[in-house]
PDB file of C-alpha atoms in Angstrom:
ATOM      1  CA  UNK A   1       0.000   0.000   0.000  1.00 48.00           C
ATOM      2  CA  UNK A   2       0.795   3.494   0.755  1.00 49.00           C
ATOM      3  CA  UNK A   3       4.205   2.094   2.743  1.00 51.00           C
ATOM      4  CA  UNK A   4       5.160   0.053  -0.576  1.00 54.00           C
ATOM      5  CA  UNK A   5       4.785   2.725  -2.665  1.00 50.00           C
ATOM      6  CA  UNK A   6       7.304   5.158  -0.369  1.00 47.00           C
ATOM      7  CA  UNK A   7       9.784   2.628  -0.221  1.00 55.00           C
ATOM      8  CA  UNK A   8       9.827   2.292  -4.003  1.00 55.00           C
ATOM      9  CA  UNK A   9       9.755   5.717  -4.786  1.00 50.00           C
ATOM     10  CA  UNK A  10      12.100   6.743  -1.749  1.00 52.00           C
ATOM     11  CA  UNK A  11      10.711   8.052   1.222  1.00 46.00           C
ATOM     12  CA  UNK A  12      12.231   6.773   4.027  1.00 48.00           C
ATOM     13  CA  UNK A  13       9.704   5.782   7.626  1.00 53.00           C
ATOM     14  CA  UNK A  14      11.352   4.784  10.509  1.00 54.00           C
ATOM     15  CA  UNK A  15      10.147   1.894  12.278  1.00 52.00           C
ATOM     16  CA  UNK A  16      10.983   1.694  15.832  1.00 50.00           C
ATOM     17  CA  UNK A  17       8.033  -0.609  17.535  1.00 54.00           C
ATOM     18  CA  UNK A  18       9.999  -3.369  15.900  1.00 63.00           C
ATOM     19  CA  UNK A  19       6.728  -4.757  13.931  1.00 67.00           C
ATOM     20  CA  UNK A  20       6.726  -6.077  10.733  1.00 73.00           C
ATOM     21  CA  UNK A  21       6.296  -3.757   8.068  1.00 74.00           C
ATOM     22  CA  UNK A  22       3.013  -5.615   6.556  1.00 76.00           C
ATOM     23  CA  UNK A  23       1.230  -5.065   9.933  1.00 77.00           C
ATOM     24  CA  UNK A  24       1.697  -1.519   9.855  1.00 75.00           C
ATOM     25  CA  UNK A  25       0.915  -1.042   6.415  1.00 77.00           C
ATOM     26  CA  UNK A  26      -2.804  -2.848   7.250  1.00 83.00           C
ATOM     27  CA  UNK A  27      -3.104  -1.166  10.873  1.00 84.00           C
ATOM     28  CA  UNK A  28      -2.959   2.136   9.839  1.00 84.00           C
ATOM     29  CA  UNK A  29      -5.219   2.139   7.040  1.00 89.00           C
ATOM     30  CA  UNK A  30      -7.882   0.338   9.411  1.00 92.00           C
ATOM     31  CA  UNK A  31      -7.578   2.814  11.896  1.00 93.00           C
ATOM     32  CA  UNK A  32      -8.127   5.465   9.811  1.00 94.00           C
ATOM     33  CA  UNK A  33     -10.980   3.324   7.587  1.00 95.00           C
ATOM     34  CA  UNK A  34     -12.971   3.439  11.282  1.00 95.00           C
ATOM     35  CA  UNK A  35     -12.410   7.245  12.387  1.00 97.00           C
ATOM     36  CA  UNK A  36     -13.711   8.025   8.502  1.00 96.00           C
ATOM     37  CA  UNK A  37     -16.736   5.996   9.541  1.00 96.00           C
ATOM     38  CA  UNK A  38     -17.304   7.074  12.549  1.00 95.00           C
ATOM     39  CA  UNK A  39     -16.735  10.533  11.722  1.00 96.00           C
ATOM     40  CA  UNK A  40     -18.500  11.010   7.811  1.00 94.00           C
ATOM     41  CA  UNK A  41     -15.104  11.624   6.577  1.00 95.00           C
ATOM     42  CA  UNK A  42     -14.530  10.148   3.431  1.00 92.00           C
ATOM     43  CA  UNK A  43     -11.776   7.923   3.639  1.00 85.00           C
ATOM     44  CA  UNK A  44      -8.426   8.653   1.978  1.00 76.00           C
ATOM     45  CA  UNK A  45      -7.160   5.537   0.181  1.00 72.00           C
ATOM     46  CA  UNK A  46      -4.348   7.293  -2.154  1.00 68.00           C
ATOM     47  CA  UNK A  47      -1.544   5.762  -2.221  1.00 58.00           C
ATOM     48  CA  UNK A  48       0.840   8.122  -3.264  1.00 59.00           C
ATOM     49  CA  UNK A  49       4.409   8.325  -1.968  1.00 55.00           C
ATOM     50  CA  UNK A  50       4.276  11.215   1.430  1.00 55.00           C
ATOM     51  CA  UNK A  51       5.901  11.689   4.867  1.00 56.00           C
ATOM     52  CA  UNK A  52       3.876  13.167   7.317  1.00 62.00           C
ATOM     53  CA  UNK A  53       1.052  12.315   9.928  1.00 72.00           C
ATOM     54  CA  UNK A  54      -1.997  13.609   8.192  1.00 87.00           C
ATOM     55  CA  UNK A  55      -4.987  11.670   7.610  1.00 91.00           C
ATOM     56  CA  UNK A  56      -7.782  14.219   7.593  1.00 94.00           C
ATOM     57  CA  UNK A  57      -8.113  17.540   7.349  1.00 93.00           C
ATOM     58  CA  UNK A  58     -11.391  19.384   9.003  1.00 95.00           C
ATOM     59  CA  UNK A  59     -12.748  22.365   7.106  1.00 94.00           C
ATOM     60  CA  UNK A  60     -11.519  24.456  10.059  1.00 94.00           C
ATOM     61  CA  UNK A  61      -7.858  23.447   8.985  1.00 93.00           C
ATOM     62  CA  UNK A  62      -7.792  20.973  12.188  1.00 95.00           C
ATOM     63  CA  UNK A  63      -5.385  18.341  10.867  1.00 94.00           C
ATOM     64  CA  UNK A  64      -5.652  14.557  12.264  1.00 95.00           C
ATOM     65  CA  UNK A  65      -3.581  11.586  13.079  1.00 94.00           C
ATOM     66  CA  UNK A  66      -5.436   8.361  13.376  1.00 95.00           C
ATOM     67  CA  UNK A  67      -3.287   5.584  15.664  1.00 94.00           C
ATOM     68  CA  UNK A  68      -4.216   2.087  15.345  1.00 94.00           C
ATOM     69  CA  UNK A  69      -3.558  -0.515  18.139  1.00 94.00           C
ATOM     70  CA  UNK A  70      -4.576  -3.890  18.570  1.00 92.00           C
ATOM     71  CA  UNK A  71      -4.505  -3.347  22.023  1.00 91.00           C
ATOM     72  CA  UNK A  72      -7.331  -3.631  24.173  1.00 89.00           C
ATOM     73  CA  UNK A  73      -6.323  -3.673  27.578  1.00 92.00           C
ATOM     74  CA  UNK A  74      -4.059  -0.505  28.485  1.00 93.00           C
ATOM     75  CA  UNK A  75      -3.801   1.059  25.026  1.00 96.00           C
ATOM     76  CA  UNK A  76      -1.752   3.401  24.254  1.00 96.00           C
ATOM     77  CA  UNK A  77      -1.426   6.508  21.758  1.00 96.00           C
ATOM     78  CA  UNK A  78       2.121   6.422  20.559  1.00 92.00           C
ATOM     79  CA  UNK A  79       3.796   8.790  17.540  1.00 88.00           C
ATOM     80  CA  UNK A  80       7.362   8.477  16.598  1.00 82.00           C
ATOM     81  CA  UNK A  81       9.519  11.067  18.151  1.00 70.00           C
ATOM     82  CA  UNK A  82      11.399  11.631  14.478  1.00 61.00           C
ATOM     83  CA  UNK A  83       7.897  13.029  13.126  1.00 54.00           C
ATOM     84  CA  UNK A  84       8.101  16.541  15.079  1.00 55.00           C
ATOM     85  CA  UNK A  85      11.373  17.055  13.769  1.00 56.00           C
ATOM     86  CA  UNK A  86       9.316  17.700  10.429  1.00 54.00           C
ATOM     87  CA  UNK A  87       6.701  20.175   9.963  1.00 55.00           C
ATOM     88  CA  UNK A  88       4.245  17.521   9.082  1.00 64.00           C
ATOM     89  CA  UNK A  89       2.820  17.026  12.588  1.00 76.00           C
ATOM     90  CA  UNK A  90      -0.728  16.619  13.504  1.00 90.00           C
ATOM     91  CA  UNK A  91      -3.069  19.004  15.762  1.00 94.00           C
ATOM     92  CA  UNK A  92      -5.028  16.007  17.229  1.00 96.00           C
ATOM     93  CA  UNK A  93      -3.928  12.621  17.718  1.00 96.00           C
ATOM     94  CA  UNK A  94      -6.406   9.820  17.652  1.00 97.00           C
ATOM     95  CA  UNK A  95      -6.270   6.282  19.205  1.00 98.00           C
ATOM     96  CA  UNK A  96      -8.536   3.484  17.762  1.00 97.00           C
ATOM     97  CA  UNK A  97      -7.846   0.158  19.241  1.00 96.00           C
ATOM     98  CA  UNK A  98      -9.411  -3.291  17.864  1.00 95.00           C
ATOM     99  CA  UNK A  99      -7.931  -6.207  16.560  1.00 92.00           C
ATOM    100  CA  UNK A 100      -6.539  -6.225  12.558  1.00 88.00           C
ATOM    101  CA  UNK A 101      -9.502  -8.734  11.786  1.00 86.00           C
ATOM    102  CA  UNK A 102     -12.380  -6.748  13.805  1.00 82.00           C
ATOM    103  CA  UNK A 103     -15.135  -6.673  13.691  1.00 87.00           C
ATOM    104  CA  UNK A 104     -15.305  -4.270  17.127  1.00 93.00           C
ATOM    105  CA  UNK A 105     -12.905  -1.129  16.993  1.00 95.00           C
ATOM    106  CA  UNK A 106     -13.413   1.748  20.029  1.00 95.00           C
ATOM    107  CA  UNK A 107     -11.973   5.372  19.882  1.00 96.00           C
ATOM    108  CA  UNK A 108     -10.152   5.408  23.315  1.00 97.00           C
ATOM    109  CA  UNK A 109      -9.327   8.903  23.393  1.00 97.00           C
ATOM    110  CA  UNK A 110      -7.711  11.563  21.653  1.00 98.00           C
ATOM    111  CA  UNK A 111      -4.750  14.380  22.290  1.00 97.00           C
ATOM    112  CA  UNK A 112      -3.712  17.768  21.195  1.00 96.00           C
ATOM    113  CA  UNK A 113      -0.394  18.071  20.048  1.00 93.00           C
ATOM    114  CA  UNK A 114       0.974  19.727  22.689  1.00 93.00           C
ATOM    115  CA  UNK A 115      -0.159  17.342  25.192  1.00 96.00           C
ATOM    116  CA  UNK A 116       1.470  14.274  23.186  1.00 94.00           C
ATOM    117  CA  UNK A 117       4.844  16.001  22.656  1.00 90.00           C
ATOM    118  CA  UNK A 118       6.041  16.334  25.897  1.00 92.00           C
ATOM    119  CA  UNK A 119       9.428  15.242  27.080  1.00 92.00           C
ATOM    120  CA  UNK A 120       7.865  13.535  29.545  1.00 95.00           C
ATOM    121  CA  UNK A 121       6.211  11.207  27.444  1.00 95.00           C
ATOM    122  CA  UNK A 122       8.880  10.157  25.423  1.00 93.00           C
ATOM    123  CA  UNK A 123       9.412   6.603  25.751  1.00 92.00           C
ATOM    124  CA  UNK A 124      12.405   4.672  23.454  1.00 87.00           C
ATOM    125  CA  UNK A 125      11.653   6.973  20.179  1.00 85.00           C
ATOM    126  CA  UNK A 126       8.131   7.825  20.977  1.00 89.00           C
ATOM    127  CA  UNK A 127       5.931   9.861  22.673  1.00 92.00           C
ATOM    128  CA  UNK A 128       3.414   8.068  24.638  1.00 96.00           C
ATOM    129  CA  UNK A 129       0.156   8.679  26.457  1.00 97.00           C
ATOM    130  CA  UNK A 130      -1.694   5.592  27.641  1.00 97.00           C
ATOM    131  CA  UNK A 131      -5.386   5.736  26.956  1.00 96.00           C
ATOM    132  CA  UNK A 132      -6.320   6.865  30.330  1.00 96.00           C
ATOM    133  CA  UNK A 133      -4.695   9.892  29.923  1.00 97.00           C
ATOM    134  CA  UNK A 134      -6.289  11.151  26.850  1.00 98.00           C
ATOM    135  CA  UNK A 135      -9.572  13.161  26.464  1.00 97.00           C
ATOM    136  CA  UNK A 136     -12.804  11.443  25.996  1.00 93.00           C
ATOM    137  CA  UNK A 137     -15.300  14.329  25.377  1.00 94.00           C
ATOM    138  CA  UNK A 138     -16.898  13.230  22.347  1.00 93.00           C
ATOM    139  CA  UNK A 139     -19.287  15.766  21.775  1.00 94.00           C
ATOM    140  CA  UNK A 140     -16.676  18.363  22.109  1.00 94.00           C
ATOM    141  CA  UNK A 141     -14.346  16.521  19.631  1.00 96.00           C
ATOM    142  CA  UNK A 142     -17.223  16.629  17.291  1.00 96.00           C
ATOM    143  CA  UNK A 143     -17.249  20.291  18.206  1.00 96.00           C
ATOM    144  CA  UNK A 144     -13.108  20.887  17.156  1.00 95.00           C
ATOM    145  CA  UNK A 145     -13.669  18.353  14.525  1.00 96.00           C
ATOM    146  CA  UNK A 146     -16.609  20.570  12.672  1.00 94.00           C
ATOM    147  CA  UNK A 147     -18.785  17.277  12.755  1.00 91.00           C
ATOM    148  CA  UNK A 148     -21.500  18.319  16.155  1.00 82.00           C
ATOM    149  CA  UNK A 149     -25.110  16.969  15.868  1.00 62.00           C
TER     150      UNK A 149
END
């Protein structure tokens, strides 16, 4: 997919959870396939070579990270340290969590930037907030996100 296609054309990722490469090339897609949904975004699937942490961007020029984990039980939102050194950062970070093969995915929470990219919260390459640190307002998410009602 969209991984493939960067490594053929180029653009270096880092990968420092130690995963194999085929799992993150499904995991984030999914992710981002369920915030779409449970949003009414539509749902990117381009697969053009790019470096950066986008996935959507709200009318209100909010720009959004969708995380993926498979992890149920103590989740957490992670984002490569690396990324910030670029200007391709997110404003809001978003956790989904479910496993690869569904067919139940949850939001667990989501961050602002700033909260994310602390020093604090780096942890071996990444920054790091376990899901009961992150904000679970929903209705005032749909508020940032431009998506209340």
């Amino acid at each position: 997919l969209r991984r493939a296609r960067n490594v053929a054309d180029g653009v270096s990722e880092k990968i420092f959870s130690g995963k194999d490469p085929a799992l993150i090339n499904i995991q984030g897609p999914i992710g981002e396939f369920v915030f779409a949904k449970m949003f009414g975004f539509p749902w990117d699937i381009n697969t053009k070579p790019r470096k950066g942490g986008i996935d959507f961007e709200c009318k209100n020029g909010i720009m959004i990270d969708v995380k993926h984990t498979e992890q149920t039980v103590d989740p957490q939102l992670r984002n490569s340290q690396h990324k910030i050194e670029r200007d391709y950062h997110a404003d809001v970070y978003v956790l989904i969590a479910g496993p690869v093969c569904g067919p139940k995915f949850s939001m667990m929470g989501y961050a602002f930037s700033g909260e994310l990219m602390r020093e604090e919260n780096i942890d071996r390459g990444s920054y790091v907030l376990p899901a009961r640190r992150l904000r679970w307002d929903l209705e005032g998410f749909r508020i940032l996100i431009g998506r209340e009602g």
